[in-house]
Coordinates of C-alpha atoms and ligand atoms in Angstrom, one line a residue:
M65 CA -15.9 -28.0 28.2
T66 CA -13.6 -25.1 28.9
E67 CA -9.9 -26.0 28.4
K68 CA -7.3 -23.3 28.9
I69 CA -4.3 -23.8 26.6
S70 CA -1.5 -21.3 26.7
S71 CA 0.1 -21.6 23.2
P72 CA 3.1 -19.6 22.0
V73 CA 2.5 -17.5 19.0
S74 CA 3.8 -19.5 16.0
K75 CA 6.7 -18.1 14.1
H76 CA 6.5 -17.5 10.4
G77 CA 7.9 -14.7 8.3
I78 CA 11.5 -13.5 8.1
E79 CA 12.6 -14.2 11.6
G80 CA 15.2 -17.0 11.7
R81 CA 15.5 -17.2 7.9
H82 CA 18.8 -17.3 6.1
I83 CA 18.6 -14.9 3.1
V84 CA 21.1 -14.7 0.3
L85 CA 20.9 -11.1 -0.8
G86 CA 22.1 -10.7 -4.3
L87 CA 23.0 -7.3 -5.7
S88 CA 23.3 -6.7 -9.5
G89 CA 24.5 -3.4 -11.0
G90 CA 22.2 -0.5 -10.6
I91 CA 22.0 2.8 -8.6
A92 CA 19.3 1.1 -6.4
C93 CA 22.2 -0.7 -4.8
Y94 CA 22.2 2.1 -2.2
K95 CA 18.8 0.9 -1.0
A96 CA 20.3 -2.6 -0.6
A97 CA 22.3 -1.4 2.4
E98 CA 19.2 -0.3 4.2
L99 CA 17.4 -3.5 3.2
C100 CA 20.3 -5.6 4.6
R101 CA 20.0 -3.8 7.9
A102 CA 16.2 -4.2 8.0
L103 CA 16.5 -8.0 7.3
I104 CA 18.9 -8.4 10.1
K105 CA 16.8 -6.3 12.4
A106 CA 13.8 -8.6 11.5
G107 CA 15.8 -11.6 12.7
A108 CA 17.2 -13.0 9.5
T109 CA 20.8 -13.8 8.7
V110 CA 22.1 -12.3 5.5
Q111 CA 24.8 -13.5 3.1
V112 CA 25.5 -10.9 0.4
V113 CA 26.6 -11.9 -3.1
M114 CA 27.4 -9.1 -5.4
T115 CA 28.1 -8.9 -9.2
P116 CA 31.2 -6.9 -10.2
A117 CA 28.8 -4.3 -11.6
A118 CA 27.1 -3.9 -8.2
A119 CA 30.5 -3.1 -6.7
Q120 CA 30.6 0.0 -9.0
F121 CA 27.6 1.3 -7.0
I122 CA 28.2 0.3 -3.5
T123 CA 31.3 -1.1 -1.8
P124 CA 31.6 -4.7 -0.5
V125 CA 33.0 -3.1 2.7
T126 CA 29.6 -1.4 3.3
M127 CA 27.7 -4.6 2.7
Q128 CA 30.1 -6.7 4.8
A129 CA 29.8 -4.3 7.7
L130 CA 26.0 -4.3 7.6
S131 CA 25.6 -8.1 7.1
G132 CA 28.4 -9.1 9.5
R133 CA 29.7 -11.6 6.9
T134 CA 32.3 -11.4 4.2
I135 CA 30.9 -10.8 0.7
F136 CA 31.2 -13.2 -2.2
M137 CA 31.7 -11.7 -5.6
S138 CA 33.5 -14.3 -7.8
Q139 CA 32.9 -17.8 -8.8
W140 CA 36.7 -18.3 -8.5
D141 CA 36.7 -17.2 -4.8
D142 CA 38.4 -20.2 -3.1
R143 CA 37.4 -19.2 0.5
T144 CA 35.3 -21.6 2.5
A145 CA 31.6 -20.9 1.7
A146 CA 28.8 -21.9 4.0
G147 CA 31.4 -24.0 5.9
V148 CA 32.4 -26.1 2.9
D149 CA 35.9 -26.0 1.4
N150 CA 35.2 -27.3 -2.1
N151 CA 35.7 -24.0 -4.0
M152 CA 32.1 -24.1 -5.1
A153 CA 30.5 -21.0 -3.6
H154 CA 27.7 -21.1 -6.1
I155 CA 26.6 -24.5 -4.7
N156 CA 27.3 -24.0 -1.0
L157 CA 25.8 -20.5 -0.6
S158 CA 22.5 -21.5 -2.3
R159 CA 22.1 -24.8 -0.4
E160 CA 21.9 -23.0 3.0
A161 CA 19.5 -20.3 1.8
D162 CA 15.8 -20.1 2.7
A163 CA 15.5 -17.7 -0.3
I164 CA 17.7 -15.8 -2.7
L165 CA 16.5 -12.2 -3.0
V166 CA 18.1 -10.2 -5.8
A167 CA 17.7 -6.5 -5.0
P168 CA 18.3 -4.7 -7.2
A169 CA 17.7 -7.0 -10.2
S170 CA 18.9 -5.0 -13.2
A171 CA 17.5 -5.4 -16.7
D172 CA 20.7 -7.0 -17.8
F173 CA 20.8 -9.4 -14.9
M174 CA 17.2 -10.6 -15.5
A175 CA 18.0 -11.0 -19.2
K176 CA 21.0 -13.2 -18.2
L177 CA 18.9 -15.3 -15.8
L178 CA 16.3 -15.8 -18.4
H179 CA 18.8 -17.5 -20.7
G180 CA 20.3 -19.5 -17.9
R181 CA 23.6 -17.8 -18.4
A182 CA 26.1 -18.1 -15.5
D183 CA 29.3 -16.1 -16.2
E184 CA 29.6 -14.6 -12.7
L185 CA 28.8 -15.9 -9.2
L186 CA 25.4 -14.4 -8.6
S187 CA 23.8 -15.7 -11.9
L188 CA 25.7 -19.0 -11.5
M189 CA 24.3 -19.4 -8.0
C190 CA 20.7 -18.6 -9.2
L191 CA 21.0 -21.2 -11.9
A192 CA 22.5 -23.8 -9.5
R193 CA 19.9 -23.4 -6.8
P194 CA 17.6 -26.3 -6.1
I195 CA 14.6 -24.7 -7.7
E196 CA 12.0 -26.5 -5.6
Q197 CA 13.6 -25.7 -2.2
V198 CA 15.2 -22.3 -2.7
P199 CA 12.8 -19.6 -4.0
L200 CA 14.3 -16.8 -6.1
I201 CA 12.8 -13.4 -5.6
L202 CA 13.7 -10.5 -7.9
A203 CA 13.2 -6.9 -7.1
P204 CA 13.6 -5.1 -10.5
A205 CA 15.2 -1.7 -10.7
M206 CA 15.9 0.3 -13.8
N207 CA 15.1 3.4 -15.9
R208 CA 11.4 3.7 -16.9
E209 CA 12.1 3.2 -20.6
M210 CA 14.1 0.1 -19.8
W211 CA 11.3 -1.2 -17.6
I212 CA 8.5 -0.8 -20.2
H213 CA 10.7 -2.1 -23.1
P214 CA 9.1 -5.2 -24.6
A215 CA 12.3 -7.1 -24.1
T216 CA 12.2 -6.5 -20.3
Q217 CA 8.5 -7.2 -20.0
R218 CA 9.0 -10.4 -22.0
N219 CA 11.9 -11.4 -19.7
V220 CA 9.9 -10.7 -16.5
A221 CA 6.9 -12.8 -17.7
Q222 CA 9.2 -15.7 -18.7
L223 CA 11.2 -15.5 -15.4
A224 CA 7.9 -15.7 -13.5
A225 CA 6.8 -18.7 -15.7
D226 CA 10.2 -20.3 -14.9
G227 CA 9.4 -20.1 -11.2
A228 CA 11.0 -16.8 -10.1
H229 CA 8.9 -14.4 -7.9
V230 CA 9.2 -11.1 -9.6
L231 CA 8.2 -8.2 -7.4
G232 CA 6.6 -5.0 -8.7
V233 CA 8.4 -1.7 -9.1
G234 CA 7.8 1.7 -7.6
A235 CA 6.8 4.8 -9.6
G236 CA 8.2 8.3 -9.2
F237 CA 11.4 10.4 -9.5
Q238 CA 14.3 8.3 -10.8
A239 CA 18.0 8.8 -10.3
C240 CA 18.4 9.5 -14.0
G241 CA 16.1 12.5 -13.6
E242 CA 13.1 10.9 -15.4
V243 CA 9.8 10.2 -13.8
G244 CA 7.9 6.9 -14.2
D245 CA 7.8 3.2 -13.3
G246 CA 11.0 1.2 -12.6
R247 CA 12.3 2.3 -9.2
M248 CA 13.2 -0.5 -6.9
L249 CA 10.6 -0.9 -4.1
E250 CA 11.7 0.7 -0.8
P251 CA 13.5 -1.5 1.7
E252 CA 10.4 -1.4 4.0
E253 CA 8.2 -2.6 1.1
L254 CA 10.7 -5.3 0.2
L255 CA 10.9 -6.5 3.8
R256 CA 7.1 -6.8 3.9
A257 CA 7.0 -8.6 0.6
L258 CA 9.6 -11.1 1.8
D259 CA 7.8 -11.5 5.2
S260 CA 4.6 -12.2 3.3
F261 CA 6.3 -14.7 1.1
F262 CA 7.2 -16.8 4.1
H263 CA 3.7 -16.9 5.5
P264 CA 1.7 -20.0 4.6
K265 CA -1.2 -19.2 2.3
L266 CA -3.8 -20.5 4.7
L267 CA -6.6 -18.2 3.4
A268 CA -5.8 -18.5 -0.3
G269 CA -9.0 -17.9 -2.3
R270 CA -10.9 -16.6 0.7
R271 CA -12.4 -13.1 1.1
V272 CA -12.1 -11.4 4.5
V273 CA -13.8 -8.2 5.7
V274 CA -12.3 -6.5 8.7
T275 CA -13.6 -3.5 10.6
A276 CA -11.0 -1.4 12.6
G277 CA -10.5 1.7 14.5
P278 CA -13.1 3.8 16.3
T279 CA -16.2 5.5 14.8
F280 CA -16.9 9.2 15.2
E281 CA -20.4 10.3 15.9
A282 CA -20.8 14.0 15.2
I283 CA -22.7 16.1 17.7
D284 CA -22.1 19.2 15.7
P285 CA -19.7 20.1 12.9
V286 CA -16.7 20.3 15.3
R287 CA -17.5 17.9 18.1
G288 CA -18.3 14.3 18.4
L289 CA -18.5 11.1 20.4
T290 CA -15.8 8.5 19.8
N291 CA -14.0 5.5 21.4
R292 CA -10.4 4.9 22.3
S293 CA -9.0 2.8 19.5
S294 CA -5.8 3.2 17.5
G295 CA -6.9 0.7 14.9
K296 CA -3.6 -1.1 15.2
M297 CA -5.0 -4.5 16.0
G298 CA -7.6 -4.5 13.1
F299 CA -5.0 -3.2 10.6
A300 CA -2.6 -6.0 11.7
I301 CA -5.4 -8.6 11.2
A302 CA -6.1 -7.2 7.7
Q303 CA -2.4 -7.4 6.9
A304 CA -2.0 -10.9 8.3
A305 CA -5.1 -12.1 6.4
Q306 CA -3.7 -10.6 3.2
M307 CA -0.3 -12.3 3.8
A308 CA -2.2 -15.5 4.3
G309 CA -3.5 -15.2 0.7
A310 CA -6.9 -13.7 1.4
E311 CA -8.6 -10.9 -0.6
V312 CA -9.1 -8.4 2.2
T313 CA -11.4 -5.4 2.6
L314 CA -10.6 -3.2 5.5
I315 CA -13.3 -0.9 6.7
A316 CA -11.6 1.7 8.8
G317 CA -12.9 4.4 11.1
P318 CA -10.9 7.6 11.5
V319 CA -7.3 6.5 12.2
G320 CA -3.9 7.8 10.9
L321 CA -2.5 4.4 9.9
P322 CA -1.1 3.5 6.5
T323 CA -3.1 1.1 4.4
P324 CA -1.7 -2.5 4.7
D325 CA -0.1 -3.7 1.5
G326 CA -2.5 -5.3 -1.0
V327 CA -5.6 -4.5 1.1
T328 CA -8.7 -2.7 -0.2
R329 CA -9.5 0.1 2.3
V330 CA -12.8 1.8 2.8
D331 CA -12.7 4.8 5.1
V332 CA -15.8 5.6 7.1
E333 CA -16.6 7.9 10.0
S334 CA -19.8 7.0 11.8
A335 CA -21.2 3.7 12.9
H336 CA -24.0 4.2 10.4
D337 CA -21.5 4.5 7.5
M338 CA -19.5 1.5 8.8
L339 CA -22.7 -0.6 8.8
G340 CA -23.4 0.5 5.2
A341 CA -19.8 -0.4 4.1
V342 CA -19.9 -3.8 5.9
Q343 CA -23.3 -4.7 4.4
L344 CA -21.9 -4.0 0.9
A345 CA -18.8 -6.1 1.5
V346 CA -20.0 -9.2 3.5
P347 CA -22.2 -10.8 0.9
Q348 CA -19.1 -11.9 -1.0
A349 CA -17.0 -12.7 2.1
D350 CA -16.0 -15.9 3.8
V351 CA -14.9 -14.3 7.1
F352 CA -16.0 -11.1 8.9
V353 CA -13.7 -9.8 11.7
A354 CA -15.4 -7.0 13.7
C355 CA -12.4 -5.4 15.4
A356 CA -13.7 -1.8 15.3
A357 CA -14.6 0.0 18.6
V358 CA -17.9 1.1 17.3
A359 CA -19.6 3.9 19.3
D360 CA -22.6 2.5 21.2
W361 CA -24.5 5.7 20.9
T362 CA -24.8 8.4 18.3
A363 CA -26.4 11.9 18.6
A364 CA -30.1 11.7 18.1
H365 CA -30.2 15.2 16.5
P366 CA -26.7 16.4 15.4
A367 CA -26.6 20.2 15.1
T368 CA -25.8 21.5 11.7
Q369 CA -23.9 24.5 13.2
K370 CA -21.4 24.7 16.0
M371 CA -23.2 24.8 19.3
K372 CA -22.3 27.9 21.4
K373 CA -22.2 28.3 25.2
D374 CA -25.2 30.4 26.1
G375 CA -23.6 32.1 29.1
T376 CA -25.8 30.5 31.7
G377 CA -23.3 27.8 32.5
A378 CA -25.8 25.1 31.6
P379 CA -24.6 22.3 29.4
P380 CA -26.4 21.6 26.1
A381 CA -29.3 19.2 26.2
L382 CA -27.9 16.3 24.2
A383 CA -29.9 13.3 23.2
F384 CA -28.4 10.1 22.0
K385 CA -29.8 7.0 20.4
E386 CA -28.2 3.5 20.2
T387 CA -26.2 2.6 17.1
V388 CA -27.0 -0.6 15.2
D389 CA -24.8 -3.5 16.4
I390 CA -23.0 -4.3 13.2
L391 CA -21.5 -7.6 14.3
A392 CA -24.8 -8.9 15.7
T393 CA -26.6 -7.9 12.6
V394 CA -24.1 -9.7 10.3
A395 CA -24.0 -12.7 12.6
Q396 CA -27.8 -13.0 12.2
S397 CA -27.7 -13.1 8.4
D398 CA -28.5 -16.3 6.5
R399 CA -25.0 -16.7 5.3
A400 CA -23.5 -16.5 8.8
Q401 CA -26.2 -18.8 10.2
S402 CA -25.5 -21.4 7.5
G403 CA -21.8 -21.3 8.2
A404 CA -20.9 -19.7 4.8
L405 CA -19.7 -16.6 6.6
Y406 CA -17.5 -17.1 9.7
C407 CA -17.9 -14.1 12.1
V408 CA -15.4 -13.0 14.7
G409 CA -16.1 -10.5 17.4
F410 CA -13.8 -8.6 19.8
A411 CA -14.4 -7.7 23.4
A412 CA -12.3 -5.0 25.1
E413 CA -12.9 -5.5 28.8
S414 CA -11.5 -4.0 31.9
H415 CA -11.9 -7.1 34.1
D416 CA -13.2 -10.7 34.3
L417 CA -12.1 -11.3 30.7
L418 CA -13.1 -14.9 30.4
A419 CA -16.7 -14.5 31.8
N420 CA -17.3 -11.3 29.9
A421 CA -15.9 -12.7 26.6
Q422 CA -18.0 -15.9 27.0
A423 CA -21.1 -13.8 27.6
K424 CA -20.4 -11.5 24.7
R425 CA -19.9 -14.5 22.4
A426 CA -23.3 -15.8 23.2
K427 CA -24.9 -12.4 23.0
K428 CA -23.4 -11.6 19.6
G429 CA -24.1 -15.1 18.3
V430 CA -20.6 -15.6 16.8
P431 CA -18.5 -18.8 16.7
L432 CA -15.3 -16.9 17.8
L433 CA -15.0 -14.0 20.3
V434 CA -11.6 -12.5 21.0
G435 CA -11.2 -10.9 24.4
N436 CA -8.5 -8.4 25.4
I437 CA -8.0 -6.1 28.3
G438 CA -8.7 -2.7 26.8
P439 CA -6.7 -0.4 29.0
D440 CA -3.7 -2.7 28.7
T441 CA -3.6 -2.4 24.9
F442 CA -5.1 1.0 23.8
G443 CA -2.7 2.6 21.4
R444 CA 0.1 0.1 22.2
D445 CA 2.0 -2.2 19.9
H446 CA 1.5 -5.2 22.1
N447 CA -1.5 -7.1 23.2
A448 CA -2.6 -10.4 24.7
L449 CA -5.7 -12.2 23.4
L450 CA -8.1 -14.8 24.7
L451 CA -9.9 -16.8 22.0
V452 CA -13.3 -18.1 23.1
T453 CA -15.1 -20.7 21.0
A454 CA -17.8 -23.3 21.6
D455 CA -14.9 -25.8 22.3
G456 CA -13.1 -23.8 24.9
T457 CA -10.6 -21.0 25.2
Q458 CA -7.1 -20.4 23.9
A459 CA -4.8 -17.8 25.4
L460 CA -2.4 -16.0 23.1
P461 CA 0.1 -14.5 25.5
E462 CA 1.5 -10.9 25.2
A463 CA 3.2 -10.4 21.8
P464 CA 3.4 -7.7 19.1
K465 CA 0.0 -7.1 17.5
Q466 CA 1.3 -8.4 14.2
A467 CA 2.3 -11.7 15.7
L468 CA -1.0 -12.1 17.4
A469 CA -2.8 -11.2 14.1
H470 CA -1.0 -14.0 12.3
A471 CA -1.9 -16.5 15.1
L472 CA -5.5 -15.4 15.0
V473 CA -5.6 -15.8 11.2
A474 CA -4.2 -19.3 11.5
H475 CA -6.9 -20.1 14.1
I476 CA -9.6 -18.7 11.8
A477 CA -8.2 -20.6 8.7
N478 CA -8.2 -23.8 10.7
A479 CA -11.8 -23.2 11.9
I480 CA -13.2 -22.6 8.5
S481 CA -11.3 -25.5 6.9
V482 CA -13.2 -27.9 9.2
L483 CA -16.6 -26.3 8.7
Ligands
C5P709 O1 -21.0 -4.8 22.7 P1 -19.6 -4.4 22.5 O2 -19.4 -3.1 21.8 O3 -18.7 -4.6 23.6 O4 -19.1 -5.5 21.4 C1 -17.8 -5.5 20.8 C2 -17.9 -6.2 19.5 O5 -19.0 -5.9 18.7 C3 -16.7 -5.8 18.6 O6 -16.4 -6.9 17.8 C4 -17.3 -4.7 17.8 O7 -16.6 -4.5 16.6 C5 -18.7 -5.1 17.6 N1 -19.7 -4.0 17.5 C6 -20.3 -3.7 16.3 N2 -21.2 -2.7 16.2 C7 -21.6 -2.0 17.3 C8 -21.0 -2.3 18.5 C9 -20.0 -3.3 18.6 O8 -20.0 -4.4 15.3 N3 -22.5 -1.1 17.2

């Protein structure tokens, strides 16, 4: 039976969340301004709470202008907080938060939290938060010696044991002039970490292998045969699977995209190399998503030196041979056939999407085939997908590739949970 369901892409992540952004004292406060803007741009509302020490580094005026809300700095502030007039900002502000993100979290502030001390509004609010409902996320920032000090490392471990989510730190040049670990993560990284935090861990404990991008089949040392593919969809799927808690290996053809956070990337060039990398990775995997635009042909005899025009105007006599179909090969393996490895294929079509995608699903022997109209999506940030399974089809209407990737991952997680 083929049933067409047009489902909206489900919303997870930062969009629509209310974040209390806490700033404790540290030079990384300058990054909190950018972070605040990025959170709002991503669709969150932000209430800033600052310690007096943070106000030495950045003004409340700046944070108010960026967040569009007045700033709270004192436990004695008697203004209405979160619409409540009881002079208990530490209670009211935390009760309406989806998460409290302290960025920067200084060494001193973390030491205070560890002991449950509460002598200014931010630490008081962290202590007073309903621990089960309001997650506390800390983005440490300090000098490298302070970071590696046993006291700080002890505090970080204990805070994590007490239920806080302590993010990592960056390495590099520090404001104090020293070089090492302890920099606060960049606003972009913090945004992604928070976004990931809000995604349900539907693939926790699962291993996922994704192929992405084109392959490049050399004809000679400077020329080759390739496909139009930016790799954006495959990279978004790898990131979404990682955010859903999976251990992800991304096997990428030649693309200029940054590696998704927390994903193991293997760069390959040719279809032959991609096949080798996939065969190494899939024996341990639960899911294989073949999103790469693999070249169908490769040069039968690639020249070792650059081919020259011979002056006659005649083109070179090129011979090609078919590449191995990576997806079909994996789909025929015992693990795929037994259901231990769930295989997902893609079809980039120019027309008759449903019929072509159904035919390709049968031809490749996969449980899920994802169709899209190639020329509508090549290189773009948006796409629309048609999910074709044995039970029918599901259309994911046009949306950013990241949103579609999360929806696809949710579909895969659901499919493997019922296997
Ligand atoms: O046959 P076609 O190339 O249209 O199939 C597309 C699907 O097959 C994609 O999932 C692609 O990643 C995969 N494929 C592959 N190896 C090939 C050719 C395609 O894995 N040599």
